[in-house]
CSV table of N, CA and C in Angstrom, one decimal:
chain,number,residue,atom,x,y,z
A,768,UNK,N,-4.9,-6.1,6.6
A,768,UNK,CA,-3.5,-6.0,5.7
A,768,UNK,C,-3.2,-4.9,5.2
A,769,UNK,N,-1.9,-5.2,4.2
A,769,UNK,CA,-0.9,-3.8,4.0
A,769,UNK,C,-1.7,-2.9,2.8
A,770,UNK,N,-2.8,-3.8,2.3
A,770,UNK,CA,-3.5,-2.6,1.1
A,770,UNK,C,-4.5,-1.6,2.1
A,771,UNK,N,-5.5,-2.3,2.9
A,771,UNK,CA,-6.0,-1.7,4.0
A,771,UNK,C,-5.2,-0.7,4.4
A,772,UNK,N,-3.8,-0.8,4.9
A,772,UNK,CA,-3.3,0.1,5.7
A,772,UNK,C,-2.9,1.0,4.6
A,773,UNK,N,-2.6,0.9,3.9
A,773,UNK,CA,-2.2,2.3,2.5
A,773,UNK,C,-2.8,3.0,2.1
A,774,UNK,N,-4.4,2.0,2.2
A,774,UNK,CA,-5.3,3.1,2.0
A,774,UNK,C,-5.6,3.8,3.3
A,775,UNK,N,-6.3,3.7,4.3
A,775,UNK,CA,-6.5,4.3,5.5
A,775,UNK,C,-5.2,5.7,5.4
A,776,UNK,N,-3.4,5.1,5.2
A,776,UNK,CA,-3.0,5.9,5.2
A,776,UNK,C,-3.1,7.1,4.5
A,777,UNK,N,-3.6,6.4,3.1
A,777,UNK,CA,-3.4,7.7,1.6
A,777,UNK,C,-4.7,8.5,2.3
A,778,UNK,N,-5.6,8.4,3.0
A,778,UNK,CA,-7.2,9.0,3.2
A,778,UNK,C,-6.6,9.7,4.3
A,779,UNK,N,-5.9,9.6,5.4
A,779,UNK,CA,-5.1,10.6,5.7
A,779,UNK,C,-4.5,11.6,5.4
A,780,UNK,N,-3.6,11.0,4.9
A,780,UNK,CA,-2.4,11.8,4.5
A,780,UNK,C,-2.6,12.7,3.3
A,781,UNK,N,-3.1,11.4,2.2
A,781,UNK,CA,-3.1,11.8,0.9
A,781,UNK,C,-1.7,11.4,-0.2
A,782,UNK,N,-1.5,11.1,0.3
A,782,UNK,CA,0.0,10.4,-0.7
A,782,UNK,C,-0.6,9.7,-1.4
A,783,UNK,N,-0.3,9.7,-3.3
A,783,UNK,CA,-0.5,9.1,-4.6
A,783,UNK,C,-0.1,7.7,-4.5
A,784,UNK,N,1.1,7.8,-3.9
A,784,UNK,CA,1.7,6.4,-3.9
A,784,UNK,C,1.2,5.3,-3.7
A,785,UNK,N,0.3,5.6,-1.7
A,785,UNK,CA,-0.3,5.1,-1.1
A,785,UNK,C,-0.8,3.8,-2.0
A,786,UNK,N,-1.8,5.0,-2.6
A,786,UNK,CA,-3.3,4.5,-2.7
A,786,UNK,C,-2.8,3.6,-4.3
A,787,UNK,N,-1.9,4.1,-5.0
A,787,UNK,CA,-1.3,3.4,-6.2
A,787,UNK,C,-0.7,2.0,-5.5
A,788,UNK,N,0.0,2.0,-4.6
A,788,UNK,CA,0.7,0.9,-4.1
A,788,UNK,C,-0.5,0.0,-3.8
A,789,UNK,N,-1.4,0.6,-2.7
A,789,UNK,CA,-3.1,-0.4,-2.3
A,789,UNK,C,-3.0,-1.3,-3.6
A,790,UNK,N,-3.9,-0.1,-4.5
A,790,UNK,CA,-3.9,-0.7,-6.3
A,790,UNK,C,-3.5,-1.9,-6.7
A,791,UNK,N,-2.5,-1.8,-6.7
A,791,UNK,CA,-1.2,-3.0,-7.1
A,791,UNK,C,-1.8,-4.2,-6.2
A,792,UNK,N,-1.3,-3.9,-5.0
A,792,UNK,CA,-1.5,-5.3,-4.1
A,792,UNK,C,-3.1,-6.0,-4.5
A,793,UNK,N,-3.9,-5.2,-4.6
A,793,UNK,CA,-5.3,-5.8,-4.5
A,793,UNK,C,-5.4,-6.0,-5.8
A,794,UNK,N,-5.2,-5.6,-7.1
A,794,UNK,CA,-5.3,-6.4,-8.4
A,794,UNK,C,-4.3,-7.6,-8.5
A,795,UNK,N,-3.6,-7.7,-8.0
A,795,UNK,CA,-2.4,-8.9,-7.5
A,795,UNK,C,-3.1,-9.9,-7.1
A,796,UNK,N,-3.9,-9.2,-5.7
A,796,UNK,CA,-4.5,-10.8,-4.9
A,796,UNK,C,-5.8,-11.2,-5.8
A,797,UNK,N,-6.6,-10.2,-6.7
A,797,UNK,CA,-8.1,-11.0,-7.1
A,797,UNK,C,-7.5,-11.4,-8.6
A,798,UNK,N,-6.0,-11.0,-9.0
A,798,UNK,CA,-5.9,-11.8,-10.4
A,798,UNK,C,-5.5,-13.2,-9.9
A,799,UNK,N,-4.9,-13.3,-8.8
A,799,UNK,CA,-4.4,-14.7,-8.6
A,799,UNK,C,-5.5,-16.0,-7.6
A,800,UNK,N,-6.3,-15.2,-6.8
A,800,UNK,CA,-7.4,-15.8,-6.0
A,800,UNK,C,-8.5,-17.0,-6.9
A,801,UNK,N,-8.3,-17.9,-7.2
A,801,UNK,CA,-9.2,-19.1,-8.2
A,801,UNK,C,-10.4,-18.5,-8.3
A,802,UNK,N,-11.4,-18.6,-9.1
A,802,UNK,CA,-12.5,-18.1,-9.1
A,802,UNK,C,-13.5,-18.7,-8.3
A,803,UNK,N,-13.1,-19.9,-7.5
A,803,UNK,CA,-14.6,-20.6,-6.4
A,803,UNK,C,-14.0,-19.7,-5.3
A,804,UNK,N,-13.0,-18.9,-4.6
A,804,UNK,CA,-12.8,-18.6,-3.8
A,804,UNK,C,-13.6,-17.7,-3.1
A,805,UNK,N,-14.0,-18.2,-1.8
A,805,UNK,CA,-15.3,-17.4,-0.8
A,805,UNK,C,-14.9,-16.0,-1.0
A,806,UNK,N,-13.9,-15.3,-0.4
A,806,UNK,CA,-13.5,-14.1,-0.3
A,806,UNK,C,-12.8,-13.3,-1.4
A,807,UNK,N,-13.4,-13.9,-2.8
A,807,UNK,CA,-13.2,-12.9,-3.7
A,807,UNK,C,-13.8,-12.1,-4.0
A,808,UNK,N,-15.0,-12.2,-3.7
A,808,UNK,CA,-15.5,-11.2,-3.7
A,808,UNK,C,-15.5,-9.6,-2.8
A,809,UNK,N,-14.9,-10.3,-1.7
A,809,UNK,CA,-14.2,-9.1,-0.6
A,809,UNK,C,-13.2,-8.2,-1.5
A,810,UNK,N,-12.3,-9.2,-1.4
A,810,UNK,CA,-11.1,-8.7,-2.7
A,810,UNK,C,-11.6,-7.9,-4.2
A,811,UNK,N,-12.3,-8.0,-4.3
A,811,UNK,CA,-13.0,-7.7,-5.5
A,811,UNK,C,-13.6,-6.4,-5.1
A,812,UNK,N,-14.6,-6.1,-3.8
A,812,UNK,CA,-15.3,-5.2,-2.8
A,812,UNK,C,-13.9,-3.7,-3.2
A,813,UNK,N,-13.0,-4.2,-2.1
A,813,UNK,CA,-12.0,-3.4,-2.0
A,813,UNK,C,-10.8,-2.9,-2.8
A,814,UNK,N,-11.1,-4.0,-4.0
A,814,UNK,CA,-10.1,-3.2,-5.6
A,814,UNK,C,-11.4,-2.3,-5.9
A,815,UNK,N,-12.5,-2.7,-6.2
A,815,UNK,CA,-13.4,-1.7,-6.8
A,815,UNK,C,-13.3,0.3,-5.9
A,816,UNK,N,-13.5,-0.3,-4.6
A,816,UNK,CA,-13.2,0.7,-3.4
A,816,UNK,C,-12.3,1.8,-3.3
A,817,UNK,N,-11.0,0.9,-3.8
A,817,UNK,CA,-9.3,1.6,-4.2
A,817,UNK,C,-9.5,2.4,-5.3
A,818,UNK,N,-10.1,1.7,-6.2
A,818,UNK,CA,-10.1,2.2,-7.5
A,818,UNK,C,-10.9,3.6,-7.5
A,819,UNK,N,-12.0,3.7,-6.7
A,819,UNK,CA,-12.8,4.6,-7.0
A,819,UNK,C,-12.6,5.8,-6.3
A,820,UNK,N,-11.8,5.6,-4.9
A,820,UNK,CA,-10.7,6.9,-4.6
A,820,UNK,C,-10.0,7.1,-5.7
A,821,UNK,N,-9.3,6.5,-6.2
A,821,UNK,CA,-8.3,7.0,-7.6
A,821,UNK,C,-9.1,7.8,-8.3
A,822,UNK,N,-10.1,7.3,-8.9
A,822,UNK,CA,-10.9,7.7,-9.7
A,822,UNK,C,-11.6,9.0,-9.7
A,823,UNK,N,-11.6,9.3,-8.3
A,823,UNK,CA,-12.1,10.6,-8.2
A,823,UNK,C,-11.2,11.9,-7.4
A,824,UNK,N,-9.9,11.3,-7.2
A,824,UNK,CA,-9.1,11.6,-7.1
A,824,UNK,C,-8.4,12.7,-7.9
A,825,UNK,N,-7.6,11.8,-9.6
A,825,UNK,CA,-7.9,11.6,-10.6
A,825,UNK,C,-7.8,12.2,-11.8
A,826,UNK,N,-9.7,11.9,-11.4
A,826,UNK,CA,-10.7,12.3,-12.4
A,826,UNK,C,-10.6,11.4,-13.9
A,827,UNK,N,-10.6,9.9,-12.9
A,827,UNK,CA,-9.9,9.0,-14.2
A,827,UNK,C,-11.0,8.1,-14.7
A,828,UNK,N,-11.9,8.1,-15.8
A,828,UNK,CA,-12.7,7.2,-16.3
A,828,UNK,C,-12.3,5.8,-16.2
A,829,UNK,N,-11.4,5.8,-16.7
A,829,UNK,CA,-10.2,4.3,-16.6
A,829,UNK,C,-10.7,3.3,-15.3
A,830,UNK,N,-10.5,4.7,-14.2
A,830,UNK,CA,-10.1,3.9,-12.9
A,830,UNK,C,-12.3,3.5,-12.2
A,831,UNK,N,-12.7,4.5,-12.8
A,831,UNK,CA,-14.1,4.8,-12.3
A,831,UNK,C,-14.4,3.3,-13.1
A,832,UNK,N,-14.3,2.9,-14.6
A,832,UNK,CA,-14.8,1.7,-15.1
A,832,UNK,C,-14.4,0.7,-14.5
A,833,UNK,N,-13.0,0.2,-14.0
A,833,UNK,CA,-12.7,-0.7,-13.7
A,833,UNK,C,-13.5,-0.6,-11.5
A,834,UNK,N,-13.9,0.5,-11.0
A,834,UNK,CA,-13.9,0.4,-10.0
A,834,UNK,C,-15.6,-0.1,-10.0
A,835,UNK,N,-16.5,-0.1,-11.3
A,835,UNK,CA,-17.6,-0.2,-11.3
A,835,UNK,C,-17.2,-1.7,-12.0
A,836,UNK,N,-16.7,-2.8,-12.6
A,836,UNK,CA,-15.9,-3.5,-13.0
A,836,UNK,C,-15.9,-4.3,-11.9
A,837,UNK,N,-15.0,-4.3,-11.4
A,837,UNK,CA,-15.1,-5.0,-9.8
A,837,UNK,C,-16.7,-5.0,-8.6
A,838,UNK,N,-16.6,-3.7,-8.8
A,838,UNK,CA,-18.1,-3.8,-7.5
A,838,UNK,C,-19.2,-4.5,-8.7
A,839,UNK,N,-19.4,-4.8,-9.6
A,839,UNK,CA,-20.7,-5.4,-10.1
A,839,UNK,C,-20.3,-7.1,-9.9
A,840,UNK,N,-18.8,-7.3,-9.7
A,840,UNK,CA,-18.3,-8.8,-10.0
A,840,UNK,C,-18.9,-9.1,-8.6
A,841,UNK,N,-18.1,-8.4,-7.8
A,841,UNK,CA,-18.4,-8.6,-6.2
A,841,UNK,C,-19.7,-9.1,-6.2
A,842,UNK,N,-20.9,-7.9,-6.3
A,842,UNK,CA,-22.4,-8.0,-6.1
A,842,UNK,C,-22.9,-9.0,-6.7
A,843,UNK,N,-22.1,-9.6,-7.9
A,843,UNK,CA,-23.0,-10.8,-8.7
A,843,UNK,C,-22.5,-12.1,-7.8
A,844,UNK,N,-21.2,-12.0,-7.6
A,844,UNK,CA,-20.9,-13.2,-6.6
A,844,UNK,C,-21.3,-13.5,-5.3
A,845,UNK,N,-21.5,-12.2,-4.7
A,845,UNK,CA,-23.0,-11.9,-3.5
A,845,UNK,C,-23.7,-12.8,-3.6
A,846,UNK,N,-24.5,-11.8,-4.2
A,846,UNK,CA,-26.0,-12.4,-4.1
A,846,UNK,C,-26.8,-13.3,-5.8
A,847,UNK,N,-25.6,-13.1,-6.5
A,847,UNK,CA,-25.5,-14.6,-7.5
A,847,UNK,C,-26.6,-13.9,-8.5
A,848,UNK,N,-26.6,-12.9,-8.9
A,848,UNK,CA,-27.5,-12.1,-9.6
A,848,UNK,C,-26.6,-11.3,-10.8
């Protein structure tokens, strides 16, 4: 998908715009996916990973917190814990 392609290009070129665009797209997918969507965990995991990349790149606590939140929800949905 486009977000994953942007993330790949970001890792190869280091273009911040690609990372920002990917996060915007992934955030939109998570926001619009219904709570019962079986793919929601995957969407959250992708968003969490992208946020973690940006947190590392920018030393952003806000992005790190958002990554932890997204990944926690992804794990909770997958394991039920």
